[in-house]
Structure formats: structure tokens, C-alpha cells
Amino acid sequence: MATASKKKTVKKSVSPKSKKAGFDPKEFESRLSPVQKVEAWGMNHFSNSKVFLPTSIQDFKDLFSYARDTNTKIAFRGGGCSYGDAATNEKGIVVDIRSFNKILSFDPKTGILVAESGVTIKQLWEFGIEKGFWPPVVSGTMFPTLGGALSMNIHGKNNFAVGPIGDHIQEFTFLSPDGKESVCSPKKNSDLFYSAISGFGMLGAFLTVTIKLKKIYSGKMKVWPVNTANLQEMYDYFEREYKQSDYLVGWVDSFASGKGIGRGQIHKAVHLKAGEDPDFPENCKLENQILPSTFLGIIPKSWMWLFMYPFSNNFGMRFVNFGKWISGFLNNNKPYQQGHAEYAFLLDYVPNWKFMYKPGAMIQYQSFIPKENAVKGFEEILSLCQKRGIVNWLAVFKKHRPDKFLLTHAVDGYSMAMDFPATKRNKSKLWELAKEMDEIVVKNGGRFYFAKDSTLRPEVYRRSMPKQNLEKFRAMKKKLDPKNLLESDLFRRVWGK
Ligand SMILES: Cc1cc2nc3c(=O)[nH]c(=O)nc-3n(C[C@H](O)[C@H](O)[C@H](O)COP(=O)(O)OP(=O)(O)OC[C@H]3O[C@@H](n4cnc5c(N)ncnc54)[C@H](O)[C@@H]3O)c2cc1C
């Protein structure tokens, strides 16, 4: 089974009948699925786990009672969009929160929305856009849940301007493994607020989330595609333009070398201002935003990866990357208008594109380097990959700003996210390469991102983070979860005991 399937093998959770008579672990156990394969998004890892599907806050409370009574390890899972082992839990329970997914309230005057933590970014934007609102921060795919987004404190192509999603959360309710429910905001229980967001699901469960959506005045944005000759040029463009941009993202051709190292194409976008769009609000209608299900009106998008499959090798990818770069000159610097969903979720345009990596898998390696070292650090990484003969097929460059969250991955600098094919044959070489890249990141004062990680080791993670942040998180974990009931495979791999 590819992911934690909620329909086929999981028994629907129902509230226990015997609540008044006390909690019955046996009865709870009957609500768990048989052991099943739960897969990481990058298909590079899976766990054998029982799966639980909470639909109410009481279900989360019962879950923690069960874990305390039986000393069972649990890990939460949202959309399962983390590339590695963040939402898998070998021999334990995976708590698939996707059925805990109601939007509870919305104030159209302020854009403030309250939702259960299993609500996805897709639900958020589809709910908001016709009312003239868009989520303040979205990832490159629309399938993450609020719970997953907060746990990893996700960033968008606007991270340099608006910070991570945590900066837009007004409040959340939280259940820690001791069964204590708290309300957290930047002012109330602020320590927990700033630790749980970014805390990779290891402190407790997000129950409900209050987020402020962004007012928009058009269903479209103005977009500039800009070809750049190398990474320095891309960096210079970002530094020159970021104050005039709402979003900036750079695609990098990792096969280019020499003076062209890091060449690519930037997409800068700005929101249209009130009154600027004569087609507003018509172009905010869902039918004008939803990504089409066919390519050229004929080929189902879900088949598209099959057409890409012949290119899924180093030679093909070199050709595709070069073709993309060279064709960028055709419309270089010519602005056009593009729908929000199309700009934000380009990768969702080709469903199952990751199957291109089959029968192998993929890993993503995303590192963050302070701006003063970013160009030289990432150039060194790109050259190293070429030298080792393992070049990533897709690389994305973004600008970031620091934030106050305890385990934040963001720095005042840049990140490069690189998708590598991972096969049985190249695995040991790829992991060795990751070790070498880690050293480049650490020596340049950089950081890593749990949502994208598959290779990090505890000793490297410790060197990349401020000691006081790690100590504070460790103390928080000890206080809220002294028996380490919350453990994912990632936690055991990177954090250890
Ligand atoms: C194609 C693609 C593009 C992406 N682009 C971006 C991007 O641009 N920016 C970015 O930042 N990330 C990006 N990501 C990564 C993704 O946003 C994160 O991995 C995010 O955490 C996924 O959310 P999820 O709901 O799928 O959570 P999962 O991956 O299922 O879980 C992530 C973490 O959240 C925890 N968790 C889930 N629910 C709860 C809960 N209710 N309470 C406590 N903990 C919980 C889990 O235990 C786990 O540690 C991308 C991923 C993909 C596949």
C-alpha cells in the first residue's frame, strides 16, 4: 500500500461506549487497523504500523490514554507529504488525522478561520478564494494538512516577505501526551506556541487551529519569468527584487557547470491591488482556478508521468533541464497573469509525477545557508554532486528570513531543495554524498529541514542548531512527554534519546 489508506483497511473510529465506566484499552485497540505499510512521500522509506483515524477531540484523548496505559509509541500523520520518515512509525501507531477535517468558523471581515488540524491547504484555498481570501503561506503542493504544516512550520515562495505559516497562526488548541489540553498563542502559553510549531509532532497533537487568511483582489497574479545565466545572477536578482515582490522562486539546472553553474529561471509574482483587476471577483471562482484534469484537453493529467518516464535518467534529465532553460529565453522578462493555484501548486499539475522515479524512489535534500555564504555554499554543493556523478533532477532556490520558532529551519538567507533519484544501486553513494553536502552546509552556518530530510544524522543536526534551542526543546519534551510516547522514525533517527 502506497500510503496510510483510510478507506480500505482502517476501521472507522467511533466514540467508545464505555466512557463513563472508564477507559478501556482493549476496546480502543479494536479501533486500530491491522499492521499495514505506511509509506514516506518520497517512497524511500516505509513503516509497518497500525493506523488510527481520529474524528473527534475525544478520540485524541483516548489515543493518549491508550498510549500511556500500554506504553505504545505514536506518531501523527497529516497528508503524508513529508519526503522522508517524519510521519512513519515502525511497530507503533500512525495517527492519520485526515478525517479530523472540519472548517469550524470563518469571519469574512477579518479573514480569521478556525479549523480542525486535518484540514488541508487545498480545503483552505478552495474555501477562501471565492470569498476573496488566500492562505498566507502555502507549500508547493496543496495536500498538506494544517497539523503537518504547523509541525514543520512550512514556508512558501514568500518566506522572505511573510515568514513561515507559524507567523500567521493566531491560536491553536493542543493536547499533550499527559492528556492536558491547552490554548496557545504568541501571548498565551507562548513557550509551547513557539515550540510545538516547528516541533515535528513530538510534543503533542494540534487539535484546532486559528489562522488569518490573506485578502486578495484578483484570482490572478502578475508573473515575470526571468532567465539567469548562473547562481550569482539568480542571487543578485533576488536581492534586487525581493522588496518589490510578493513571491520569488528559482528553478536551477543542476547539470550546468563552469561559468553557468546554477543557471536557471526565476518566477517573480506580485498580487494585483484593489481595483486593478476588471475580472474580479469572476476569476476567483473555483472553476477558474482548479487545475485542469487533462493536458491539452485530451490526455488525463494522471497519465502525464508516463510521458515523462522515458526522460527519467541522467541523460534525459540533462536534456529536459537544458530545454527548459533555453526555452525560457522565448518569454524572458515578459510578464503575464496566472491564477493563484497554478502559480502556487505547479507540481500538483502532474499528479503522481514522483512515479517517474520508480521502480526506485526519491529523496529531497533541502538545506538553508545564510545569505553571505549562500552562493559559494550552493555552488560547492552543485559542483560536488557533479563530481560524484549524482546530479539531482530538479532543484529549487528560495529566499528566507529568520523566525522565532524553536526548531526553525529558516535562516536569513537562501535554500536549495534538490530532488535525487534514490535506487538500491546508488543508495550508499547517495548517502555518502549527503554526508559531504552536510559538511558544506554546516561550515557555512546552514540548517536542515525535517520535512524534506531522509539522511541527516544526530551529530550533524546538533551542529547545525543553536545549543540552547535544542536544550529547551529537550526540556519541553521531557515535561510534556516524559515516557517518549510520541516518536516517529525521524525522531529516532535524528533526535535519538
Ligand atoms: C511536492 C511537495 C512540495 C512541497 N513543497 C513545500 C514547500 O514549498 N515548503 C515547505 O515548507 N514544505 C513543502 N513540502 C513539505 C510539506 O509541506 C511538509 O512535509 C508538511 O509537513 C506536510 O504536511 P502533511 O500534512 O502532509 O504532514 P505529514 O508529512 O504527514 O507529517 C509531517 C509532520 O507533522 C506531524 N503532524 C501531522 N499532524 C499533526 C497534528 N495534528 N499534531 C501534531 N503533529 C502533527 C507529523 O507527526 C509529522 O512530524 C512539500 C512536499 C511535497 C510532497
XYZ file of C-alpha atoms and ligand atoms in Angstrom:
550
model
C 0.000 0.000 0.000
C 1.389 3.372 -1.024
C 0.200 5.429 1.918
C -1.881 5.035 5.026
C -5.129 4.253 3.274
C -8.117 5.331 5.253
C -10.817 3.603 3.255
C -9.788 0.010 2.823
C -8.092 -1.286 5.887
C -8.852 1.074 8.724
C -11.879 0.576 10.858
C -13.775 3.815 11.238
C -13.266 5.208 14.712
C -16.373 5.505 16.828
C -16.587 7.038 20.256
C -16.243 4.377 22.928
C -19.494 3.330 24.548
C -17.964 2.774 27.923
C -16.668 6.271 28.507
C -18.430 6.698 31.835
C -17.216 3.346 33.067
C -13.599 4.434 32.420
C -11.210 3.993 29.566
C -10.896 0.504 28.135
C -7.632 -0.100 26.225
C -8.984 -3.333 24.692
C -11.950 -1.542 23.244
C -9.626 1.166 21.888
C -7.392 -1.449 20.323
C -10.318 -2.699 18.262
C -10.391 0.697 16.583
C -6.868 0.338 15.187
C -6.176 -1.084 11.745
C -4.168 -4.275 11.332
C -0.458 -3.607 10.772
C -0.002 -2.055 7.350
C 2.708 -0.480 5.252
C 2.829 3.300 5.710
C 4.987 4.964 3.100
C 7.039 8.171 3.077
C 6.101 10.584 0.308
C 9.431 10.038 -1.474
C 8.764 6.257 -1.487
C 12.229 5.881 0.074
C 11.040 4.523 3.413
C 8.034 2.839 5.000
C 6.993 1.575 8.369
C 4.845 -1.308 9.478
C 2.299 0.341 11.687
C -1.222 0.156 12.985
C -3.228 3.151 11.864
C -5.760 5.127 13.878
C -8.205 7.619 12.391
C -9.413 10.153 14.935
C -12.548 12.129 14.098
C -13.041 13.992 17.377
C -11.039 15.554 20.197
C -12.202 12.708 22.437
C -10.505 10.297 20.014
C -7.161 12.088 20.550
C -7.705 11.885 24.327
C -8.447 8.159 24.103
C -5.380 7.677 21.958
C -3.104 9.234 24.560
C -4.820 7.244 27.347
C -4.147 4.087 25.377
C -0.525 5.048 24.717
C 0.025 5.813 28.411
C -1.656 2.581 29.559
C 0.189 0.351 27.097
C 3.392 2.334 26.574
C 2.780 2.345 22.821
C 4.683 4.744 20.564
C 2.580 7.026 18.421
C 3.278 9.415 15.551
C 0.870 11.747 13.801
C 0.459 11.884 10.074
C -1.310 14.515 8.006
C -1.256 14.355 4.227
C 1.899 12.228 4.387
C 3.700 14.841 2.263
C 6.976 14.807 4.163
C 9.557 13.301 1.846
C 11.212 11.078 4.439
C 10.351 9.357 7.705
C 8.640 12.208 9.596
C 5.217 10.567 9.552
C 6.070 6.882 9.788
C 6.455 4.858 12.966
C 7.849 1.333 12.782
C 5.986 -1.035 15.119
C 3.932 1.795 16.587
C 0.694 3.594 15.773
C 0.406 6.120 12.964
C -2.405 8.560 13.642
C -3.855 9.606 10.310
C -5.630 12.896 11.067
C -7.225 13.395 7.662
C -10.736 12.573 8.893
C -10.495 15.298 11.552
C -11.087 17.907 8.919
C -13.873 20.386 9.505
C -13.685 24.116 8.939
C -15.347 25.397 12.114
C -15.768 29.128 11.560
C -14.759 31.993 9.290
C -15.042 35.749 9.674
C -15.176 37.378 6.211
C -14.379 40.782 7.740
C -11.029 39.716 9.154
C -10.171 36.538 7.237
C -9.838 34.635 10.526
C -10.624 30.952 10.098
C -10.822 28.209 12.715
C -10.379 24.615 11.568
C -9.598 21.133 12.772
C -5.979 20.214 12.227
C -6.731 17.679 9.485
C -7.994 20.409 7.150
C -5.732 20.591 4.111
C -4.272 23.590 2.304
C -6.495 22.513 -0.611
C -9.600 22.832 1.563
C -8.378 26.212 2.818
C -7.803 27.830 -0.546
C -10.889 26.325 -2.147
C -12.935 27.619 0.786
C -11.316 31.057 0.814
C -10.798 32.100 -2.775
C -14.391 32.800 -3.789
C -14.668 34.968 -0.680
C -11.551 36.894 -1.743
C -9.054 35.177 0.583
C -5.948 33.048 0.046
C -3.848 31.151 2.636
C -0.963 33.394 3.734
C 1.600 30.613 3.301
C 1.323 27.540 1.080
C 3.745 24.789 0.184
C 4.463 23.664 -3.387
C 1.705 21.079 -3.042
C -1.813 21.620 -1.722
C -2.169 18.303 0.111
C -0.516 19.010 3.490
C -2.821 19.421 6.479
C -2.723 22.248 8.991
C -1.337 19.804 11.587
C 1.513 18.787 9.297
C 2.099 22.370 8.187
C 2.400 23.644 11.755
C 4.543 20.761 12.950
C 7.107 21.506 10.258
C 6.364 25.250 10.185
C 6.188 25.219 6.412
C 7.358 28.087 4.221
C 6.164 29.300 0.848
C 7.705 31.131 -2.073
C 7.007 34.256 0.008
C 9.032 33.219 3.070
C 11.363 36.215 2.731
C 8.356 38.554 2.954
C 5.848 36.988 5.353
C 7.736 34.320 7.305
C 6.570 30.733 7.827
C 2.999 29.584 8.459
C 3.551 29.894 12.213
C 3.682 33.675 11.843
C 0.040 33.613 10.681
C -1.370 31.397 13.402
C -3.342 33.329 15.955
C -4.056 30.429 18.246
C -4.237 26.673 18.442
C -5.578 24.143 20.898
C -3.152 21.429 21.812
C -3.258 18.102 23.585
C -0.089 16.841 25.192
C 0.550 13.147 25.906
C -0.315 13.635 29.613
C -3.863 14.416 28.421
C -3.634 18.130 29.185
C -5.398 20.433 26.736
C -4.046 23.965 26.323
C -4.791 27.030 24.291
C -1.627 28.544 22.808
C -0.971 31.842 21.079
C 2.017 34.179 20.821
C 0.840 35.600 24.179
C -0.826 32.607 25.907
C 1.432 29.626 26.678
C 3.845 31.235 24.282
C 6.683 28.814 25.041
C 4.533 25.947 23.870
C 3.286 28.007 20.917
C 6.818 28.613 19.644
C 7.967 25.047 20.337
C 5.024 22.990 19.060
C 5.083 24.913 15.784
C 8.302 23.501 14.284
C 8.278 20.670 16.856
C 7.796 17.917 14.210
C 4.822 16.440 16.042
C 6.893 15.368 19.023
C 5.261 17.450 21.778
C 1.578 16.684 21.304
C -1.367 16.983 18.962
C -2.634 20.124 17.281
C -6.408 19.974 17.655
C -7.894 23.169 16.262
C -6.024 25.946 14.517
C -6.905 29.632 14.092
C -5.276 31.142 11.030
C -5.643 34.526 9.359
C -6.135 34.278 5.604
C -4.853 36.982 3.253
C -7.271 39.315 1.466
C -6.844 39.241 -2.306
C -8.292 41.454 -5.022
C -7.902 39.162 -8.001
C -7.872 35.482 -8.844
C -4.650 36.146 -10.736
C -1.172 37.416 -10.028
C 1.280 39.205 -12.278
C 4.240 36.923 -13.008
C 7.659 37.631 -14.542
C 9.754 34.716 -15.854
C 13.441 35.644 -15.819
C 16.287 33.505 -17.160
C 19.557 33.727 -15.267
C 22.998 32.671 -16.500
C 24.287 31.287 -13.182
C 23.603 31.180 -9.456
C 25.262 34.519 -8.742
C 22.947 36.176 -11.235
C 19.937 34.456 -9.683
C 21.007 35.571 -6.213
C 21.589 39.154 -7.402
C 18.109 39.240 -8.921
C 16.513 38.003 -5.677
C 18.430 40.602 -3.629
C 17.495 43.400 -6.027
C 13.836 42.461 -6.422
C 12.622 40.972 -3.158
C 11.302 44.234 -1.751
C 9.070 44.657 -4.825
C 7.946 41.017 -4.914
C 5.289 39.002 -3.137
C 6.730 35.667 -4.289
C 10.083 34.612 -5.727
C 11.190 31.151 -6.730
C 14.118 29.983 -8.819
C 14.402 26.732 -10.703
C 18.037 25.631 -11.084
C 19.553 23.447 -13.818
C 21.903 21.344 -11.702
C 23.614 19.847 -14.762
C 25.142 23.184 -15.809
C 28.779 23.647 -14.870
C 31.637 26.134 -15.192
C 30.527 29.728 -15.598
C 26.942 28.526 -15.989
C 26.793 26.757 -12.638
C 23.397 27.250 -11.050
C 21.811 28.762 -14.147
C 18.039 28.707 -14.205
C 14.806 30.575 -14.312
C 13.107 32.763 -11.709
C 9.385 33.325 -11.381
C 8.630 36.534 -9.565
C 4.977 37.277 -8.744
C 3.007 40.135 -7.249
C -0.613 40.322 -6.132
C -2.905 42.677 -8.015
C -4.087 45.606 -5.927
C -7.701 46.551 -5.156
C -9.363 47.879 -8.322
C -6.580 46.729 -10.632
C -8.428 43.675 -11.997
C -11.640 44.262 -14.004
C -12.350 40.498 -13.920
C -12.511 40.332 -10.136
C -14.352 38.543 -8.482
C -15.266 36.368 -11.510
C -11.726 34.979 -11.832
C -11.790 33.903 -8.179
C -14.490 31.338 -8.944
C -13.301 27.827 -8.307
C -13.877 26.699 -11.884
C -11.401 29.394 -12.969
C -8.769 28.217 -10.505
C -8.940 24.453 -10.288
C -6.084 22.819 -12.143
C -7.399 21.152 -15.313
C -7.645 17.356 -15.205
C -6.366 16.906 -18.758
C -3.317 18.087 -20.663
C -4.171 19.870 -23.945
C -7.778 18.893 -23.172
C -7.113 15.256 -24.093
C -4.519 13.432 -22.011
C -5.556 12.775 -18.407
C -3.071 14.549 -16.162
C -2.738 11.383 -14.112
C -1.048 9.751 -17.136
C 1.424 12.561 -17.647
C 4.151 10.939 -15.573
C 4.139 8.070 -18.082
C 5.116 10.527 -20.825
C 7.893 11.852 -18.612
C 9.116 8.360 -17.775
C 11.425 7.952 -20.815
C 13.340 11.034 -19.605
C 13.796 9.712 -16.081
C 17.515 9.060 -16.311
C 20.530 11.330 -16.124
C 20.778 11.787 -19.868
C 17.054 12.579 -20.244
C 17.074 14.940 -17.293
C 20.110 16.813 -18.582
C 18.177 17.300 -21.811
C 14.942 18.364 -20.040
C 16.762 20.843 -17.791
C 18.650 22.343 -20.713
C 15.468 22.507 -22.824
C 13.596 24.253 -20.040
C 16.372 26.792 -19.606
C 16.861 27.568 -23.279
C 13.119 27.828 -23.972
C 12.927 30.337 -21.128
C 14.516 32.917 -23.469
C 11.373 32.895 -25.618
C 9.362 34.753 -22.991
C 12.216 36.119 -20.909
C 11.058 39.004 -18.709
C 7.661 39.203 -20.427
C 5.065 39.438 -17.660
C 1.793 37.511 -17.803
C -1.080 36.824 -15.453
C -1.511 33.478 -13.758
C -4.109 32.011 -11.367
C -3.090 31.573 -7.741
C -3.431 27.789 -7.716
C -1.496 27.440 -10.956
C 1.378 29.568 -9.664
C 1.444 28.063 -6.189
C 0.939 24.371 -6.921
C 2.776 23.833 -10.176
C 3.918 20.377 -9.074
C 0.335 19.240 -8.489
C -0.234 19.859 -12.192
C 1.239 16.454 -12.896
C -0.327 14.049 -10.401
C 1.947 11.199 -9.356
C 4.966 12.832 -11.002
C 7.073 11.108 -8.356
C 6.300 7.768 -10.058
C 8.886 8.880 -12.603
C 11.432 7.689 -10.067
C 10.001 4.143 -9.991
C 10.990 1.371 -9.631
C 13.352 3.334 -7.370
C 12.425 6.196 -5.074
C 13.493 9.768 -4.468
C 14.887 11.854 -1.664
C 14.889 15.576 -1.330
C 17.860 17.348 0.172
C 16.933 20.896 1.193
C 19.497 22.974 3.002
C 19.412 26.587 4.168
C 22.513 28.789 4.076
C 22.918 32.358 5.397
C 22.919 34.886 2.575
C 26.558 35.904 2.879
C 27.620 32.300 2.150
C 24.719 31.169 0.001
C 26.209 31.465 -3.479
C 29.540 29.891 -2.657
C 27.935 27.205 -0.463
C 25.393 26.111 -3.054
C 27.926 26.329 -5.887
C 30.143 23.994 -3.908
C 27.225 21.608 -3.393
C 26.301 21.649 -7.095
C 29.917 21.007 -8.131
C 30.281 18.237 -5.596
C 27.192 16.441 -6.954
C 28.622 16.651 -10.477
C 31.991 15.396 -9.277
C 30.367 12.438 -7.531
C 28.245 11.669 -10.614
C 24.918 12.056 -8.788
C 23.160 15.127 -10.122
C 19.693 15.998 -8.861
C 16.918 16.187 -11.434
C 15.077 19.181 -10.030
C 16.408 21.977 -7.839
C 14.538 24.941 -6.405
C 16.042 28.096 -4.912
C 14.185 30.269 -2.368
C 14.875 33.238 -0.132
C 14.118 33.071 3.598
C 14.047 35.177 6.696
C 14.695 34.137 10.296
C 11.772 33.492 12.662
C 11.162 32.902 16.358
C 10.172 29.219 16.292
C 12.361 26.954 18.399
C 13.403 24.361 15.818
C 13.048 26.616 12.824
C 14.853 25.672 9.651
C 14.844 29.178 8.217
C 17.860 31.470 8.236
C 18.423 34.955 6.907
C 19.456 33.506 3.604
C 18.591 31.021 0.917
C 17.635 27.391 0.480
C 18.111 24.924 -2.304
C 15.813 21.915 -2.475
C 17.215 19.147 -4.647
C 15.357 16.002 -5.767
C 17.633 12.995 -6.200
C 16.688 9.615 -7.588
C 17.357 7.008 -4.917
C 17.811 3.437 -6.062
C 19.176 0.285 -4.482
C 22.257 0.734 -6.642
C 23.062 4.347 -5.816
C 21.872 4.368 -2.200
C 25.213 4.077 -0.432
C 26.847 6.590 -2.812
C 23.938 8.996 -2.376
C 24.068 8.777 1.405
C 27.824 9.410 1.281
C 27.178 12.423 -0.932
C 24.598 13.699 1.585
C 27.228 13.433 4.325
C 29.617 15.530 2.268
C 26.894 18.087 1.499
C 26.047 18.238 5.222
C 29.586 19.366 5.929
C 29.330 22.165 3.368
C 26.046 23.309 4.901
C 27.337 23.234 8.471
C 30.610 25.007 7.700
C 28.581 27.778 6.047
C 26.347 28.197 9.111
C 23.377 26.452 7.488
C 20.422 24.367 8.611
C 18.279 21.435 7.512
C 14.549 20.815 7.242
C 12.913 17.743 8.783
C 10.016 17.780 6.288
C 12.438 17.104 3.466
C 15.029 15.005 5.181
C 15.989 11.351 4.783
C 19.702 11.309 5.504
C 20.560 13.585 8.440
C 22.429 12.188 11.431
C 22.063 13.379 15.062
C 25.600 14.696 15.318
C 25.216 16.871 12.208
C 21.785 18.104 13.263
C 23.200 19.135 16.656
C 25.999 21.075 14.996
C 23.549 22.913 12.771
C 21.293 24.222 15.561
C 21.851 26.636 18.454
C 22.562 24.555 21.563
C 20.100 26.496 23.717
C 17.239 25.767 21.288
C 17.937 22.047 21.427
C 18.178 22.085 25.215
C 14.931 23.994 25.524
C 13.153 21.587 23.200
C 14.552 18.596 25.053
C 13.291 20.033 28.369
C 9.886 20.683 26.850
C 9.694 17.124 25.514
C 10.666 15.726 28.929
C 7.989 17.788 30.636
C 5.125 17.056 28.221
C 6.075 13.553 27.144
C 8.366 12.036 29.792
C 7.848 8.495 28.500
C 8.584 9.473 24.878
C 5.213 8.176 23.740
C 5.456 10.411 20.703
C 8.130 9.021 18.461
C 8.392 8.926 14.693
C 11.062 7.115 12.695
C 12.578 10.554 12.057
C 12.730 11.276 15.771
C 14.557 8.024 16.456
C 16.942 8.615 13.538
C 17.830 12.254 14.072
C 16.980 13.167 17.615
C 17.736 9.943 19.398
C 17.353 9.605 23.150
C 5.580 18.164 -3.804
C 5.873 18.761 -2.446
C 6.165 20.109 -2.341
C 6.428 20.662 -1.087
N 6.710 21.989 -1.004
C 6.991 22.537 0.185
C 7.258 23.928 0.307
O 7.230 24.666 -0.672
N 7.537 24.418 1.541
C 7.554 23.625 2.656
O 7.820 24.139 3.746
N 7.285 22.314 2.572
C 7.000 21.756 1.373
N 6.704 20.427 1.292
C 6.739 19.634 2.530
C 5.399 19.639 3.268
O 4.826 20.904 3.269
C 5.636 19.239 4.719
O 6.217 17.968 4.749
C 4.373 19.224 5.572
O 4.732 19.000 6.902
C 3.423 18.139 5.100
O 2.227 18.184 5.841
P 1.375 16.846 5.998
O 0.032 17.223 6.487
O 1.455 16.044 4.790
O 2.141 16.166 7.208
P 2.966 14.788 7.258
O 4.032 14.796 6.264
O 2.005 13.669 7.259
O 3.589 14.953 8.718
C 4.511 15.993 8.975
C 4.714 16.151 10.468
O 3.534 16.689 11.050
C 3.198 15.946 12.211
N 1.741 16.111 12.400
C 0.765 15.940 11.481
N -0.427 16.238 12.032
C -0.210 16.613 13.314
C -1.053 17.026 14.390
N -2.381 17.145 14.271
N -0.472 17.328 15.565
C 0.869 17.222 15.730
N 1.699 16.836 14.746
C 1.173 16.533 13.558
C 3.672 14.546 11.891
O 3.877 13.780 13.054
C 4.983 14.834 11.182
O 6.021 15.047 12.097
C 6.403 19.843 0.079
C 6.089 18.490 -0.031
C 5.813 17.954 -1.282
C 5.473 16.499 -1.379
